PDB file of C-alpha atoms in Angstrom:
ATOM      1  CA  MET A   1     330.284 124.218  45.758  1.00  0.00           C
ATOM      2  CA  ARG A   2     331.071 121.878  42.869  1.00  0.00           C
ATOM      3  CA  THR A   3     334.795 122.334  42.434  1.00  0.00           C
ATOM      4  CA  HIS A   4     334.979 120.454  39.121  1.00  0.00           C
ATOM      5  CA  THR A   5     333.533 123.523  37.387  1.00  0.00           C
ATOM      6  CA  LEU A   6     336.493 125.671  38.401  1.00  0.00           C
ATOM      7  CA  PRO A   7     338.791 124.846  35.426  1.00  0.00           C
ATOM      8  CA  HIS A   8     335.964 125.668  33.014  1.00  0.00           C
ATOM      9  CA  LEU A   9     335.246 128.936  34.813  1.00  0.00           C
ATOM     10  CA  ALA A  10     338.934 129.822  34.819  1.00  0.00           C
ATOM     11  CA  ASP A  11     339.192 129.297  31.042  1.00  0.00           C
ATOM     12  CA  LYS A  12     336.031 131.353  30.494  1.00  0.00           C
ATOM     13  CA  ALA A  13     337.368 134.172  32.669  1.00  0.00           C
ATOM     14  CA  TYR A  14     340.651 134.111  30.718  1.00  0.00           C
ATOM     15  CA  SER A  15     338.793 134.395  27.415  1.00  0.00           C
ATOM     16  CA  MET A  16     336.935 137.463  28.714  1.00  0.00           C
ATOM     17  CA  PHE A  17     339.973 139.128  30.258  1.00  0.00           C
ATOM     18  CA  ALA A  18     341.157 140.880  27.098  1.00  0.00           C
ATOM     19  CA  ILE A  19     337.642 142.176  26.396  1.00  0.00           C
ATOM     20  CA  ILE A  20     337.344 143.435  29.973  1.00  0.00           C
ATOM     21  CA  GLY A  21     340.690 145.197  29.636  1.00  0.00           C
ATOM     22  CA  ILE A  22     339.647 146.964  26.425  1.00  0.00           C
ATOM     23  CA  VAL A  23     336.362 148.053  28.036  1.00  0.00           C
ATOM     24  CA  VAL A  24     338.281 149.410  31.046  1.00  0.00           C
ATOM     25  CA  VAL A  25     340.695 151.389  28.834  1.00  0.00           C
ATOM     26  CA  PHE A  26     338.039 153.022  26.680  1.00  0.00           C
ATOM     27  CA  GLY A  27     335.583 153.332  29.567  1.00  0.00           C
ATOM     28  CA  ALA A  28     338.117 155.191  31.722  1.00  0.00           C
ATOM     29  CA  ILE A  29     339.044 157.573  28.898  1.00  0.00           C
ATOM     30  CA  VAL A  30     335.473 158.314  27.832  1.00  0.00           C
ATOM     31  CA  GLY A  31     334.315 158.524  31.449  1.00  0.00           C
ATOM     32  CA  GLY A  32     337.033 161.014  32.387  1.00  0.00           C
ATOM     33  CA  TYR A  33     336.312 163.027  29.255  1.00  0.00           C
ATOM     34  CA  LEU A  34     332.618 163.219  30.119  1.00  0.00           C
ATOM     35  CA  MET A  35     333.436 164.199  33.719  1.00  0.00           C
ATOM     36  CA  GLU A  36     335.135 167.278  32.271  1.00  0.00           C
ATOM     37  CA  HIS A  37     331.913 167.989  30.313  1.00  0.00           C
ATOM     38  CA  GLY A  38     333.464 167.048  26.998  1.00  0.00           C
ATOM     39  CA  LYS A  39     331.272 166.389  23.969  1.00  0.00           C
ATOM     40  CA  LEU A  40     331.575 162.898  22.498  1.00  0.00           C
ATOM     41  CA  LEU A  41     330.529 164.068  19.053  1.00  0.00           C
ATOM     42  CA  VAL A  42     333.761 166.055  18.818  1.00  0.00           C
ATOM     43  CA  LEU A  43     335.714 162.782  19.075  1.00  0.00           C
ATOM     44  CA  MET A  44     333.758 161.242  16.209  1.00  0.00           C
ATOM     45  CA  GLN A  45     336.137 161.964  13.349  1.00  0.00           C
ATOM     46  CA  PRO A  46     335.829 159.145  10.776  1.00  0.00           C
ATOM     47  CA  ALA A  47     338.239 160.826   8.374  1.00  0.00           C
ATOM     48  CA  GLU A  48     341.006 160.898  11.001  1.00  0.00           C
ATOM     49  CA  LEU A  49     340.412 157.222  11.778  1.00  0.00           C
ATOM     50  CA  VAL A  50     340.573 156.302   8.088  1.00  0.00           C
ATOM     51  CA  ILE A  51     343.902 158.140   7.703  1.00  0.00           C
ATOM     52  CA  ILE A  52     345.493 156.632  10.809  1.00  0.00           C
ATOM     53  CA  PHE A  53     344.186 153.077  10.753  1.00  0.00           C
ATOM     54  CA  GLY A  54     344.302 152.744   6.966  1.00  0.00           C
ATOM     55  CA  ALA A  55     347.906 153.912   6.817  1.00  0.00           C
ATOM     56  CA  ALA A  56     348.832 151.580   9.707  1.00  0.00           C
ATOM     57  CA  VAL A  57     347.344 148.613   7.867  1.00  0.00           C
ATOM     58  CA  GLY A  58     349.286 149.686   4.789  1.00  0.00           C
ATOM     59  CA  THR A  59     352.571 149.624   6.714  1.00  0.00           C
ATOM     60  CA  VAL A  60     351.829 146.038   7.771  1.00  0.00           C
ATOM     61  CA  LEU A  61     351.134 145.016   4.172  1.00  0.00           C
ATOM     62  CA  ILE A  62     354.351 146.676   2.988  1.00  0.00           C
ATOM     63  CA  ALA A  63     356.585 145.066   5.605  1.00  0.00           C
ATOM     64  CA  ASN A  64     355.172 141.532   5.772  1.00  0.00           C
ATOM     65  CA  PRO A  65     354.244 138.694   3.406  1.00  0.00           C
ATOM     66  CA  PRO A  66     350.602 137.553   3.287  1.00  0.00           C
ATOM     67  CA  SER A  67     351.327 134.487   5.448  1.00  0.00           C
ATOM     68  CA  VAL A  68     352.518 136.676   8.342  1.00  0.00           C
ATOM     69  CA  VAL A  69     349.511 138.985   7.981  1.00  0.00           C
ATOM     70  CA  VAL A  70     347.134 136.006   8.163  1.00  0.00           C
ATOM     71  CA  LYS A  71     348.945 134.648  11.223  1.00  0.00           C
ATOM     72  CA  MET A  72     348.778 138.082  12.834  1.00  0.00           C
ATOM     73  CA  LEU A  73     345.000 138.196  12.387  1.00  0.00           C
ATOM     74  CA  LYS A  74     344.665 134.675  13.798  1.00  0.00           C
ATOM     75  CA  GLY A  75     346.894 135.651  16.706  1.00  0.00           C
ATOM     76  CA  VAL A  76     344.703 138.653  17.536  1.00  0.00           C
ATOM     77  CA  ALA A  77     341.636 136.397  17.426  1.00  0.00           C
ATOM     78  CA  GLY A  78     343.460 133.926  19.686  1.00  0.00           C
ATOM     79  CA  VAL A  79     343.877 136.608  22.363  1.00  0.00           C
ATOM     80  CA  PHE A  80     340.100 136.531  22.830  1.00  0.00           C
ATOM     81  CA  GLY A  81     340.010 132.735  23.037  1.00  0.00           C
ATOM     82  CA  GLY A  82     340.279 130.501  26.087  1.00  0.00           C
ATOM     83  CA  ASN A  83     343.464 129.440  27.836  1.00  0.00           C
ATOM     84  CA  LYS A  84     344.513 126.343  25.907  1.00  0.00           C
ATOM     85  CA  PHE A  85     347.476 125.470  28.121  1.00  0.00           C
ATOM     86  CA  SER A  86     345.530 124.627  31.270  1.00  0.00           C
ATOM     87  CA  LYS A  87     346.054 121.957  33.916  1.00  0.00           C
ATOM     88  CA  ALA A  88     343.537 119.671  32.171  1.00  0.00           C
ATOM     89  CA  PHE A  89     345.423 120.125  28.883  1.00  0.00           C
ATOM     90  CA  TYR A  90     348.725 119.063  30.443  1.00  0.00           C
ATOM     91  CA  LEU A  91     347.093 116.136  32.259  1.00  0.00           C
ATOM     92  CA  GLU A  92     345.774 114.839  28.956  1.00  0.00           C
ATOM     93  CA  ASN A  93     349.232 115.127  27.415  1.00  0.00           C
ATOM     94  CA  LEU A  94     350.871 113.401  30.392  1.00  0.00           C
ATOM     95  CA  LYS A  95     348.395 110.542  30.052  1.00  0.00           C
ATOM     96  CA  MET A  96     349.082 110.277  26.302  1.00  0.00           C
ATOM     97  CA  LEU A  97     352.858 110.259  26.746  1.00  0.00           C
ATOM     98  CA  ASN A  98     352.663 107.676  29.510  1.00  0.00           C
ATOM     99  CA  GLU A  99     350.554 105.410  27.295  1.00  0.00           C
ATOM    100  CA  ILE A 100     352.949 105.771  24.348  1.00  0.00           C
ATOM    101  CA  PHE A 101     356.023 105.153  26.491  1.00  0.00           C
ATOM    102  CA  ASN A 102     354.512 102.080  28.155  1.00  0.00           C
ATOM    103  CA  PHE A 103     353.522 100.638  24.791  1.00  0.00           C
ATOM    104  CA  ALA A 104     357.043 101.204  23.415  1.00  0.00           C
ATOM    105  CA  ARG A 105     358.637  99.692  26.525  1.00  0.00           C
ATOM    106  CA  LYS A 106     356.482  96.550  26.445  1.00  0.00           C
ATOM    107  CA  SER A 107     356.282  95.984  22.684  1.00  0.00           C
ATOM    108  CA  GLY A 108     359.512  97.580  21.519  1.00  0.00           C
ATOM    109  CA  MET A 109     360.166 100.884  19.781  1.00  0.00           C
ATOM    110  CA  ALA A 110     359.793  99.274  16.365  1.00  0.00           C
ATOM    111  CA  LYS A 111     356.085  98.683  17.055  1.00  0.00           C
ATOM    112  CA  LEU A 112     355.571 102.459  17.088  1.00  0.00           C
ATOM    113  CA  GLU A 113     356.538 102.832  13.440  1.00  0.00           C
ATOM    114  CA  ASN A 114     353.001 102.642  12.028  1.00  0.00           C
ATOM    115  CA  ASP A 115     351.720 104.995  14.736  1.00  0.00           C
ATOM    116  CA  VAL A 116     354.273 107.716  14.036  1.00  0.00           C
ATOM    117  CA  GLU A 117     353.832 107.382  10.258  1.00  0.00           C
ATOM    118  CA  GLU A 118     350.052 107.913  10.428  1.00  0.00           C
ATOM    119  CA  PRO A 119     349.216 109.391  13.841  1.00  0.00           C
ATOM    120  CA  ALA A 120     345.654 110.342  12.844  1.00  0.00           C
ATOM    121  CA  LYS A 121     344.881 106.661  12.165  1.00  0.00           C
ATOM    122  CA  SER A 122     346.838 105.409  15.162  1.00  0.00           C
ATOM    123  CA  GLN A 123     345.020 103.871  18.110  1.00  0.00           C
ATOM    124  CA  LEU A 124     347.594 105.466  20.409  1.00  0.00           C
ATOM    125  CA  PHE A 125     347.361 109.019  19.077  1.00  0.00           C
ATOM    126  CA  GLY A 126     343.880 108.915  17.560  1.00  0.00           C
ATOM    127  CA  LYS A 127     342.051 108.989  20.891  1.00  0.00           C
ATOM    128  CA  TYR A 128     343.678 112.338  21.754  1.00  0.00           C
ATOM    129  CA  LYS A 129     341.868 114.543  19.254  1.00  0.00           C
ATOM    130  CA  SER A 130     343.154 117.894  20.515  1.00  0.00           C
ATOM    131  CA  PHE A 131     346.747 116.687  20.140  1.00  0.00           C
ATOM    132  CA  VAL A 132     346.213 115.287  16.632  1.00  0.00           C
ATOM    133  CA  LYS A 133     344.745 118.643  15.544  1.00  0.00           C
ATOM    134  CA  ASN A 134     347.950 120.394  16.616  1.00  0.00           C
ATOM    135  CA  HIS A 135     349.961 119.535  13.517  1.00  0.00           C
ATOM    136  CA  HIS A 136     353.237 121.040  14.665  1.00  0.00           C
ATOM    137  CA  ALA A 137     353.119 119.163  17.991  1.00  0.00           C
ATOM    138  CA  VAL A 138     352.316 115.929  16.130  1.00  0.00           C
ATOM    139  CA  TYR A 139     355.300 116.392  13.811  1.00  0.00           C
ATOM    140  CA  PHE A 140     357.500 117.342  16.755  1.00  0.00           C
ATOM    141  CA  VAL A 141     356.678 114.147  18.690  1.00  0.00           C
ATOM    142  CA  CYS A 142     356.411 111.740  15.771  1.00  0.00           C
ATOM    143  CA  ASP A 143     359.562 112.916  13.983  1.00  0.00           C
ATOM    144  CA  THR A 144     361.540 112.532  17.207  1.00  0.00           C
ATOM    145  CA  LEU A 145     360.158 109.047  17.837  1.00  0.00           C
ATOM    146  CA  ARG A 146     360.855 108.126  14.204  1.00  0.00           C
ATOM    147  CA  MET A 147     364.516 109.054  14.635  1.00  0.00           C
ATOM    148  CA  ALA A 148     364.684 107.038  17.853  1.00  0.00           C
ATOM    149  CA  ILE A 149     363.134 104.016  16.098  1.00  0.00           C
ATOM    150  CA  THR A 150     365.572 104.087  13.175  1.00  0.00           C
ATOM    151  CA  GLY A 151     368.512 104.257  15.588  1.00  0.00           C
ATOM    152  CA  GLY A 152     371.983 105.561  14.890  1.00  0.00           C
ATOM    153  CA  VAL A 153     371.194 108.922  16.533  1.00  0.00           C
ATOM    154  CA  GLY A 154     372.174 109.486  20.157  1.00  0.00           C
ATOM    155  CA  TYR A 155     369.886 111.139  22.656  1.00  0.00           C
ATOM    156  CA  PHE A 156     372.170 114.180  22.809  1.00  0.00           C
ATOM    157  CA  GLU A 157     371.805 114.739  19.059  1.00  0.00           C
ATOM    158  CA  LEU A 158     368.042 114.187  19.302  1.00  0.00           C
ATOM    159  CA  ASP A 159     367.862 116.776  22.072  1.00  0.00           C
ATOM    160  CA  GLN A 160     369.739 119.250  19.903  1.00  0.00           C
ATOM    161  CA  MET A 161     367.356 118.581  17.011  1.00  0.00           C
ATOM    162  CA  MET A 162     364.333 119.226  19.212  1.00  0.00           C
ATOM    163  CA  GLU A 163     365.832 122.431  20.574  1.00  0.00           C
ATOM    164  CA  GLN A 164     366.492 123.593  17.022  1.00  0.00           C
ATOM    165  CA  ASP A 165     362.901 122.742  16.047  1.00  0.00           C
ATOM    166  CA  ILE A 166     361.603 124.755  19.013  1.00  0.00           C
ATOM    167  CA  GLU A 167     363.821 127.692  18.093  1.00  0.00           C
ATOM    168  CA  VAL A 168     362.637 127.701  14.467  1.00  0.00           C
ATOM    169  CA  HIS A 169     359.005 127.509  15.564  1.00  0.00           C
ATOM    170  CA  HIS A 170     359.564 130.348  18.054  1.00  0.00           C
ATOM    171  CA  ARG A 171     360.940 132.591  15.288  1.00  0.00           C
ATOM    172  CA  GLU A 172     357.939 131.800  13.102  1.00  0.00           C
ATOM    173  CA  VAL A 173     355.343 132.630  15.759  1.00  0.00           C
ATOM    174  CA  ALA A 174     357.280 135.746  16.787  1.00  0.00           C
ATOM    175  CA  ALA A 175     356.957 137.281  13.295  1.00  0.00           C
ATOM    176  CA  PRO A 176     353.198 138.110  13.604  1.00  0.00           C
ATOM    177  CA  VAL A 177     353.820 139.642  17.055  1.00  0.00           C
ATOM    178  CA  SER A 178     356.598 141.772  15.615  1.00  0.00           C
ATOM    179  CA  ALA A 179     354.305 142.869  12.764  1.00  0.00           C
ATOM    180  CA  LEU A 180     351.563 143.947  15.186  1.00  0.00           C
ATOM    181  CA  SER A 181     354.093 145.694  17.461  1.00  0.00           C
ATOM    182  CA  THR A 182     355.499 147.606  14.482  1.00  0.00           C
ATOM    183  CA  MET A 183     351.977 148.620  13.486  1.00  0.00           C
ATOM    184  CA  ALA A 184     351.273 149.808  17.034  1.00  0.00           C
ATOM    185  CA  ASP A 185     354.528 151.804  17.106  1.00  0.00           C
ATOM    186  CA  SER A 186     353.593 153.536  13.847  1.00  0.00           C
ATOM    187  CA  LEU A 187     350.220 154.777  15.124  1.00  0.00           C
ATOM    188  CA  PRO A 188     351.421 157.817  17.131  1.00  0.00           C
ATOM    189  CA  GLY A 189     353.434 159.033  14.130  1.00  0.00           C
ATOM    190  CA  LEU A 190     350.496 158.488  11.805  1.00  0.00           C
ATOM    191  CA  GLY A 191     348.346 160.384  14.302  1.00  0.00           C
ATOM    192  CA  ILE A 192     350.701 163.325  13.868  1.00  0.00           C
ATOM    193  CA  VAL A 193     350.361 162.970  10.091  1.00  0.00           C
ATOM    194  CA  ALA A 194     346.579 163.161  10.447  1.00  0.00           C
ATOM    195  CA  ALA A 195     346.947 166.178  12.750  1.00  0.00           C
ATOM    196  CA  VAL A 196     349.200 167.974  10.262  1.00  0.00           C
ATOM    197  CA  LEU A 197     346.683 167.361   7.491  1.00  0.00           C
ATOM    198  CA  GLY A 198     344.030 168.802   9.796  1.00  0.00           C
ATOM    199  CA  VAL A 199     346.153 171.906  10.354  1.00  0.00           C
ATOM    200  CA  VAL A 200     346.584 172.283   6.584  1.00  0.00           C
ATOM    201  CA  ILE A 201     342.803 172.153   6.191  1.00  0.00           C
ATOM    202  CA  THR A 202     342.436 174.662   9.046  1.00  0.00           C
ATOM    203  CA  MET A 203     344.858 177.059   7.367  1.00  0.00           C
ATOM    204  CA  GLY A 204     342.694 176.945   4.282  1.00  0.00           C
ATOM    205  CA  ALA A 205     339.662 177.903   6.349  1.00  0.00           C
ATOM    206  CA  LEU A 206     341.217 181.021   7.917  1.00  0.00           C
ATOM    207  CA  GLY A 207     338.939 184.009   7.561  1.00  0.00           C
ATOM    208  CA  GLY A 208     335.851 181.864   7.972  1.00  0.00           C
ATOM    209  CA  PRO A 209     333.544 181.616  11.000  1.00  0.00           C
ATOM    210  CA  PRO A 210     335.394 181.004  14.302  1.00  0.00           C
ATOM    211  CA  GLU A 211     333.187 177.977  15.012  1.00  0.00           C
ATOM    212  CA  GLU A 212     334.290 176.311  11.786  1.00  0.00           C
ATOM    213  CA  ILE A 213     337.972 176.962  12.508  1.00  0.00           C
ATOM    214  CA  GLY A 214     337.562 175.628  16.047  1.00  0.00           C
ATOM    215  CA  HIS A 215     335.916 172.465  14.728  1.00  0.00           C
ATOM    216  CA  LYS A 216     338.762 171.848  12.284  1.00  0.00           C
ATOM    217  CA  VAL A 217     341.414 172.389  14.976  1.00  0.00           C
ATOM    218  CA  ALA A 218     339.598 169.953  17.249  1.00  0.00           C
ATOM    219  CA  ALA A 219     339.477 167.377  14.431  1.00  0.00           C
ATOM    220  CA  ALA A 220     343.224 167.767  13.906  1.00  0.00           C
ATOM    221  CA  LEU A 221     343.929 167.215  17.617  1.00  0.00           C
ATOM    222  CA  VAL A 222     341.675 164.143  17.635  1.00  0.00           C
ATOM    223  CA  GLY A 223     344.022 162.597  15.060  1.00  0.00           C
ATOM    224  CA  THR A 224     346.932 162.765  17.505  1.00  0.00           C
ATOM    225  CA  PHE A 225     344.693 161.491  20.289  1.00  0.00           C
ATOM    226  CA  LEU A 226     343.528 158.482  18.284  1.00  0.00           C
ATOM    227  CA  GLY A 227     347.048 157.547  17.200  1.00  0.00           C
ATOM    228  CA  ILE A 228     348.370 157.492  20.763  1.00  0.00           C
ATOM    229  CA  LEU A 229     345.278 155.754  22.164  1.00  0.00           C
ATOM    230  CA  LEU A 230     345.244 152.973  19.577  1.00  0.00           C
ATOM    231  CA  CYS A 231     348.968 152.389  20.104  1.00  0.00           C
ATOM    232  CA  TYR A 232     349.176 152.253  23.888  1.00  0.00           C
ATOM    233  CA  GLY A 233     345.569 151.370  24.682  1.00  0.00           C
ATOM    234  CA  LEU A 234     344.774 148.665  22.122  1.00  0.00           C
ATOM    235  CA  PHE A 235     347.278 147.292  19.625  1.00  0.00           C
ATOM    236  CA  GLY A 236     350.358 147.461  21.863  1.00  0.00           C
ATOM    237  CA  PRO A 237     348.659 145.434  24.635  1.00  0.00           C
ATOM    238  CA  LEU A 238     347.277 142.989  22.051  1.00  0.00           C
ATOM    239  CA  ALA A 239     350.812 142.371  20.778  1.00  0.00           C
ATOM    240  CA  GLY A 240     351.959 141.816  24.369  1.00  0.00           C
ATOM    241  CA  SER A 241     349.185 139.302  24.954  1.00  0.00           C
ATOM    242  CA  MET A 242     350.069 137.449  21.741  1.00  0.00           C
ATOM    243  CA  SER A 243     353.672 137.255  22.930  1.00  0.00           C
ATOM    244  CA  LYS A 244     352.595 135.679  26.227  1.00  0.00           C
ATOM    245  CA  ILE A 245     350.528 133.080  24.346  1.00  0.00           C
ATOM    246  CA  ASN A 246     353.608 132.248  22.258  1.00  0.00           C
ATOM    247  CA  ASP A 247     355.663 131.897  25.441  1.00  0.00           C
ATOM    248  CA  ALA A 248     353.087 129.455  26.829  1.00  0.00           C
ATOM    249  CA  GLU A 249     353.273 127.449  23.605  1.00  0.00           C
ATOM    250  CA  GLY A 250     357.064 127.392  23.859  1.00  0.00           C
ATOM    251  CA  GLU A 251     356.786 126.028  27.402  1.00  0.00           C
ATOM    252  CA  TYR A 252     354.525 123.269  26.071  1.00  0.00           C
ATOM    253  CA  TYR A 253     357.050 122.204  23.432  1.00  0.00           C
ATOM    254  CA  ASN A 254     359.784 122.225  26.037  1.00  0.00           C
ATOM    255  CA  PHE A 255     357.572 119.932  28.135  1.00  0.00           C
ATOM    256  CA  LEU A 256     357.289 117.519  25.205  1.00  0.00           C
ATOM    257  CA  ARG A 257     361.041 117.688  24.647  1.00  0.00           C
ATOM    258  CA  VAL A 258     361.805 116.861  28.271  1.00  0.00           C
ATOM    259  CA  ALA A 259     359.423 113.880  28.229  1.00  0.00           C
ATOM    260  CA  LEU A 260     360.754 112.463  24.964  1.00  0.00           C
ATOM    261  CA  ILE A 261     364.434 112.808  25.765  1.00  0.00           C
ATOM    262  CA  SER A 262     363.932 111.352  29.247  1.00  0.00           C
ATOM    263  CA  PHE A 263     362.276 108.247  27.826  1.00  0.00           C
ATOM    264  CA  ILE A 264     364.775 107.861  24.981  1.00  0.00           C
ATOM    265  CA  LYS A 265     367.569 107.922  27.564  1.00  0.00           C
ATOM    266  CA  GLY A 266     366.026 104.821  29.110  1.00  0.00           C
ATOM    267  CA  THR A 267     364.049 106.336  31.974  1.00  0.00           C
ATOM    268  CA  PRO A 268     360.965 104.266  32.958  1.00  0.00           C
ATOM    269  CA  PRO A 269     357.715 105.719  31.554  1.00  0.00           C
ATOM    270  CA  ILE A 270     356.213 106.969  34.824  1.00  0.00           C
ATOM    271  CA  LEU A 271     359.503 108.645  35.765  1.00  0.00           C
ATOM    272  CA  ALA A 272     359.829 110.194  32.303  1.00  0.00           C
ATOM    273  CA  VAL A 273     356.388 111.794  32.557  1.00  0.00           C
ATOM    274  CA  GLU A 274     357.166 112.876  36.140  1.00  0.00           C
ATOM    275  CA  ILE A 275     360.314 114.637  34.915  1.00  0.00           C
ATOM    276  CA  ALA A 276     358.190 116.271  32.220  1.00  0.00           C
ATOM    277  CA  ARG A 277     355.582 117.275  34.814  1.00  0.00           C
ATOM    278  CA  ARG A 278     358.271 119.157  36.736  1.00  0.00           C
ATOM    279  CA  SER A 279     358.947 121.270  33.609  1.00  0.00           C
ATOM    280  CA  ILE A 280     355.339 122.533  33.460  1.00  0.00           C
ATOM    281  CA  PRO A 281     354.855 126.130  34.718  1.00  0.00           C
ATOM    282  CA  SER A 282     353.630 126.148  38.312  1.00  0.00           C
ATOM    283  CA  LEU A 283     350.345 127.914  37.530  1.00  0.00           C
ATOM    284  CA  CYS A 284     349.089 124.988  35.429  1.00  0.00           C
ATOM    285  CA  ARG A 285     351.229 122.122  36.776  1.00  0.00           C
ATOM    286  CA  PRO A 286     349.207 119.104  37.983  1.00  0.00           C
ATOM    287  CA  SER A 287     350.228 117.468  41.229  1.00  0.00           C
ATOM    288  CA  PHE A 288     351.855 114.041  41.198  1.00  0.00           C
ATOM    289  CA  THR A 289     348.621 112.507  42.534  1.00  0.00           C
ATOM    290  CA  GLU A 290     346.577 114.097  39.752  1.00  0.00           C
ATOM    291  CA  MET A 291     349.040 112.864  37.146  1.00  0.00           C
ATOM    292  CA  GLU A 292     349.028 109.368  38.629  1.00  0.00           C
ATOM    293  CA  LYS A 293     345.219 109.191  38.552  1.00  0.00           C
ATOM    294  CA  ALA A 294     345.160 110.395  34.942  1.00  0.00           C
ATOM    295  CA  CYS A 295     347.825 107.911  33.851  1.00  0.00           C
ATOM    296  CA  LYS A 296     345.952 105.040  35.509  1.00  0.00           C
ATOM    297  CA  GLY A 297     343.002 105.681  33.223  1.00  0.00           C
ATOM    298  CA  GLY A 298     340.936 108.321  34.984  1.00  0.00           C
ATOM    299  CA  GLY A 299     341.898 111.061  32.569  1.00  0.00           C
ATOM    300  CA  ALA A 300     341.725 114.780  33.186  1.00  0.00           C
ATOM    301  CA  ALA A 301     338.021 114.667  34.044  1.00  0.00           C
ATOM    302  CA  ALA A 302     338.586 112.306  36.927  1.00  0.00           C
ATOM    303  CA  VAL A 303     341.168 114.525  38.583  1.00  0.00           C
ATOM    304  CA  ALA A 304     339.358 117.810  37.926  1.00  0.00           C
ATOM    305  CA  PRO A 305     337.712 117.848  41.405  1.00  0.00           C
ATOM    306  CA  ALA A 306     341.173 118.102  42.897  1.00  0.00           C
ATOM    307  CA  ALA A 307     342.119 121.049  40.645  1.00  0.00           C
TER     308      ALA A 307
END
């Protein structure tokens, strides 16, 4: 078996996991319903869905600015993406940090000034395209190095600045999760609203054929069903998954913080990246041998067979 395909397969499986979960939720509910000889057409109530989902979207628009709504939509899309924070991702970052630290140690911190001012045009940063595309990570690293180059700021103060930056970023990425969670929490109540409207319509149909009254009662009950299902079976879990992605991103910024502060303290480059490696979560932490091979020029691809 060719083991170097395993990281790719793991990322692909992660990207499908949310879809599989949704299929399992709806498949189990529909399957159990059909086992009890239920009729699917009874559950097809577009008007109830418009009331519940439309009102839920309205609550999001009322409570959040457009920027948070856009981030929420991107966050939901990100749940169905691959696992960005993989072992190969961290290996590439370890290699980049080791190269930057060695350059600064040999040539002096002042030589990094042009690189941190224009990282996209830098020979040091430019070769790591995925890092350069992550604008917040670029600012996080380059702003810290810029402060270290100018001098006059101790490593303790720099550490505090990085922690504050991480905290601010965490609050920003938590806002879309909170918006989606609030929307999910509103769905059961809105389902009751739809059910009450269905009862009102049913009351107006009293005296008519029993079949018509039964159909309207069923439609009203479907409103409650949809509200609870969408809350606990779809949007609530999506918000939970978004939160876990944010936690993984926070762990990545903490990894960068540990590496930077270790080097600024005067730790040799290879030891600084080793200290940073120890801060990586165990599920995606490369071994010391893998990190050493990557830092010597092999890159993440060269150590993938050992993953």
